[in-house]
Amino acid sequence: MSANTPTHPSLDQPVTPFAALDSDKVEANIARLRGHLAGLNATLRPHVKTAKSVEVARLLFDGHAGPITVSTLAEAEAFAGAGFTDIVYAVGITPDKLDRVVALHRRGVDVAVLLDSLAQAEFVAEAARTSGIRLPALIEVDCDGHRGGVPPGDPVAVRIARALAGGGAEARGVLTHAGESYFADGPGALAAAAENERRCALRVARTLRADGHDAPVVSVGSTPTAHFAADLTGVTEVRAGNFVFFDLVMAGIGVCRIGDLALSVVTTVIGHRPDKGWILTDGGWMAMSRDRGTARQRVDQGYGLVADLAGVPFDDLLMTDASQEHGILAIRPGSRAALPDLPIGTRVRILPNHACATAAQHERYHVVGSGSPVVRAVWQRVRGW
Amino acid sequence: MSANTPTHPSLDQPVTPFAALDSDKVEANIARLRGHLAGLNATLRPHVKTAKSVEVARLLFDGHAGPITVSTLAEAEAFAGAGFTDIVYAVGITPDKLDRVVALHRRGVDVAVLLDSLAQAEFVAEAARTSGIRLPALIEVDCDGHRGGVPPGDPVAVRIARALAGGGAEARGVLTHAGESYFADGPGALAAAAENERRCALRVARTLRADGHDAPVVSVGSTPTAHFAADLTGVTEVRAGNFVFFDLVMAGIGVCRIGDLALSVVTTVIGHRPDKGWILTDGGWMAMSRDRGTARQRVDQGYGLVADLAGVPFDDLLMTDASQEHGILAIRPGSRAALPDLPIGTRVRILPNHACATAAQHERYHVVGSGSPVVRAVWQRVRGW
């Protein structure tokens, strides 16, 4: 039997907790972003770190293997094995990881690495010299102070490009990520973050080109900015990852609606505490992750919104607390909604704060269509580093 | 080559991030709790949910297979395969899980299930009738309002025991867990939580015995209360899990010292932002988990305390923020300590907030001794449900 053949034909059957994925919503989320970017003449290089699934990546490219972004070399290797040959590894490179990058190039897989320092440029150049491969590297640009990157205007960018080129590596261009856009709120702030991403990346790319480097790639992106960019002139590719699933954090800043959320965790009711207004389940933080991203948003969704097995949210029912393998469901504080009658053994679906973190707690997805508990397939995730 | 043979002889070599485990500290932590409980004539039934490792469980019993507690049936099955035949499954039972419990009994593995409702007693009794196995069940007692359980004094406990016995199942006794003790602080509060746990469990056990049930088991425990119990009269077994590794949350409430922490995550420096006082690493929340348990303690340790590769903490250096595969290290707010000079490629060890959650992000442990980077073994974890 294929690994993709479901052994359980319905969400009623696998032992809980497990991850359910609505592939109709995944396809709709992909179509929406593809449509937006087509209108801006931009290429999508999706980040596969959210789904970590070859099958989801194929949905992104109508069954083909297009350009992707990865967060680990384990992803690069797994996707290379599935035919993906155009990869950006978007975490700053370390010396000890270059042998795996070189090995991928020797298999015919183009993997661009990321760096923001002269020290990294020197060891990438050294690996290029040693391997005889013109290793491509993107210079990370800091557009909003979120984490790493060269600040626009810092002359180190040119020195990095020269060190790469001098050693036989390739200064392929620039990459930036508007990490702070996850804390933006509303269309105006999101559109401004997208335009800032574009301007910062282009400024550094122009500096490199003025110094004689081709620097053909100008890569920008995050799920919020990808959806709110109004002008991508000069940008050659847009990265986004979370949008395939979306989550409560993205809904909270207005990038999607609750109805777009494709990932949920199926859990079973194991008890009741009517004195406290609690329903207990067998899904705790091991199944949901500890991510509480909505805690700093206007509407705190606890550990998640509770829906029925068809995916329809109950009125104001949240997963309010979590132990390792226990969840507590309760009505949202301040709401007058009634606690639904969910006998022991009832299954519910929890919509997560942060799809990347919740999906990471699971080894596979049970794939369904919207409004149906029929399991179409089981898709495995890539794990580890 | 055995799965336990390290392919990398030193913590300098495996690709980061990965979990490092100091087995000298594990052994010392086990010896300390065993010594304390021996003085109280109590049996230890360790919870294997923290380490999820057969090798760690064997350290708990001098190489033998003793009584254990599990949080998933996947653990029960994996440990049964390794010779552990006396198991308590300490999450409220659901109907669909009973076939796996029955299958374990048929293999000669005694698995006691947990319940706190008449509905559960009825389907456990039904499974006992159907299978012809006297399935043992423990009645969960709520000692501190933390999550599930029968409140002491509630007559439903007796009705549950009668329903079990009437159907051919076994009312084996009571189980309670002082979940609120993780938020206690200091020896007085912890000793009081331990005594409350004992009293609540005993009260319900006596009620069951007065109704004619043997109820031989009185099971209590949590890592904090296990270490601070001063009297365990009437208690037949103590459960604790986290203590094998300990973590910053346990250090924060005074159950251990920082020097007792056995688990860490090895990460590599990938960049610097001197303008912000940041060092960036390749270990983010995927490697650490999103658990920020110390955020509600007196001393907030961020995502973890940073130590060198020998395990010695730097002065006031914390992992202050995390993306999926990025960590930010910075000096603790308010401290005058200097940011250490850690060039790109330097490896550090991050001591976690919550060992159960951090360990869950990894598939294996690289096992070392205290103060040494030499990898003694690689131990696999049990995953999934």
Coordinates of C-alpha atoms in Angstrom, one line a residue, chain A residues 14-17 49 52 71-72 90-97 100 116-117 119-120 123 142 145-149 151 268-271 273 276 278 280 282 285-287 290-291 323-326 328 344-345 347 354 356-357 360-363 381 383-385, chain B residues 14-17 49 52 71-72 90-97 100 116-117 119-120 123 142 145-149 151 268-271 273 276 278 280 282 285-287 290-291 323-326 328 344-345 347 354 356-357 360-363 381 383-385:
Chain A
P14 CA -7.5 7.6 13.3
V15 CA -6.4 7.7 17.0
T16 CA -6.5 11.3 18.2
P17 CA -4.8 13.7 18.3
K49 CA 8.8 25.2 5.8
K52 CA 7.1 20.4 4.7
S71 CA 14.4 26.3 6.2
T72 CA 16.6 23.2 6.7
A90 CA 17.0 30.8 3.7
V91 CA 18.9 30.5 7.0
G92 CA 22.4 32.0 7.4
I93 CA 24.9 29.4 6.3
T94 CA 27.5 27.9 8.7
P95 CA 30.8 26.2 7.6
D96 CA 29.8 22.7 8.6
K97 CA 26.7 22.7 6.4
R100 CA 25.7 19.0 2.2
D116 CA 25.2 38.6 5.7
S117 CA 28.9 38.7 6.8
A119 CA 33.2 35.7 7.4
Q120 CA 30.5 33.7 5.7
F123 CA 34.1 30.3 3.8
D142 CA 17.6 43.7 6.9
G145 CA 15.2 45.1 12.2
H146 CA 13.5 41.8 12.7
R147 CA 16.6 39.6 13.0
G148 CA 19.7 39.3 10.7
G149 CA 20.8 40.9 7.5
P151 CA 21.2 47.1 6.7
T268 CA -11.4 13.7 21.4
V269 CA -13.5 14.7 24.4
I270 CA -12.2 12.8 27.5
G271 CA -14.1 14.6 30.3
R273 CA -15.9 19.9 34.5
K276 CA -15.6 25.2 35.9
W278 CA -14.6 23.0 31.0
L280 CA -11.4 18.2 28.5
D282 CA -6.8 14.4 24.6
W285 CA 0.5 21.2 23.6
M286 CA 2.2 18.2 22.1
A287 CA -0.5 18.2 19.4
R290 CA 3.0 25.9 22.7
D291 CA 2.5 28.7 20.2
S323 CA -0.9 20.2 29.3
Q324 CA 1.3 17.8 27.4
E325 CA -1.6 15.6 26.3
H326 CA -4.7 17.4 27.7
I328 CA -9.2 22.4 28.1
I344 CA -17.1 11.8 25.9
G345 CA -15.8 10.4 22.7
R347 CA -14.3 14.6 18.1
H354 CA 0.4 29.3 14.2
C356 CA 4.0 26.3 11.0
A357 CA 4.4 25.4 14.7
A360 CA 5.6 20.6 13.2
Q361 CA 4.1 18.6 16.0
H362 CA 2.9 15.9 13.6
E363 CA 4.5 13.4 11.2
R381 CA 6.0 15.7 6.5
R383 CA 11.3 16.2 9.8
G384 CA 14.6 17.1 11.5
W385 CA 17.6 19.0 10.2
Chain B
P14 CA 26.4 16.7 14.2
V15 CA 24.6 19.3 12.2
T16 CA 22.9 21.8 14.4
P17 CA 20.5 22.2 16.0
K49 CA 6.6 11.3 28.8
K52 CA 10.3 9.1 25.9
S71 CA 1.1 9.8 28.2
T72 CA 0.4 8.0 24.9
A90 CA -2.4 8.6 32.6
V91 CA -4.7 10.4 30.2
G92 CA -8.4 9.9 30.4
I93 CA -9.5 6.9 28.2
T94 CA -11.7 7.2 25.1
P95 CA -13.6 4.3 23.6
D96 CA -11.6 4.1 20.4
K97 CA -8.3 3.6 22.3
R100 CA -5.0 -1.0 21.7
D116 CA -13.2 10.2 36.0
S117 CA -16.8 9.6 34.7
A119 CA -19.6 7.1 30.9
Q120 CA -16.0 6.0 30.8
F123 CA -17.3 1.5 28.1
D142 CA -8.9 16.3 41.3
G145 CA -8.5 22.2 40.2
H146 CA -5.8 21.9 37.6
R147 CA -7.7 19.9 35.0
G148 CA -9.8 16.7 35.2
G149 CA -10.7 14.3 38.0
P151 CA -13.4 16.1 43.4
T268 CA 25.6 27.4 15.9
V269 CA 26.2 31.1 15.6
I270 CA 25.2 32.3 12.2
G271 CA 25.5 36.1 12.5
R273 CA 24.0 42.5 15.0
K276 CA 21.3 45.6 18.6
W278 CA 22.4 40.4 19.2
L280 CA 22.0 35.0 15.8
D282 CA 20.5 28.4 13.7
W285 CA 11.5 27.5 18.1
M286 CA 11.6 24.4 16.0
A287 CA 14.5 23.2 18.1
R290 CA 7.5 27.7 21.9
D291 CA 7.4 27.0 25.6
S323 CA 11.8 32.4 14.7
Q324 CA 11.3 28.9 13.2
E325 CA 15.0 28.3 12.6
H326 CA 16.6 31.4 14.0
I328 CA 18.5 35.6 19.0
I344 CA 30.3 32.6 13.3
G345 CA 30.5 28.8 13.5
R347 CA 28.5 26.2 19.0
H354 CA 10.5 23.2 29.7
C356 CA 9.3 18.0 28.1
A357 CA 8.4 20.4 25.3
A360 CA 9.6 16.7 22.0
Q361 CA 11.1 18.8 19.1
H362 CA 13.8 16.2 18.6
E363 CA 14.0 12.6 17.4
R381 CA 12.7 9.1 21.3
R383 CA 7.1 9.8 18.7
G384 CA 3.4 10.2 17.9
W385 CA 0.3 8.8 19.4

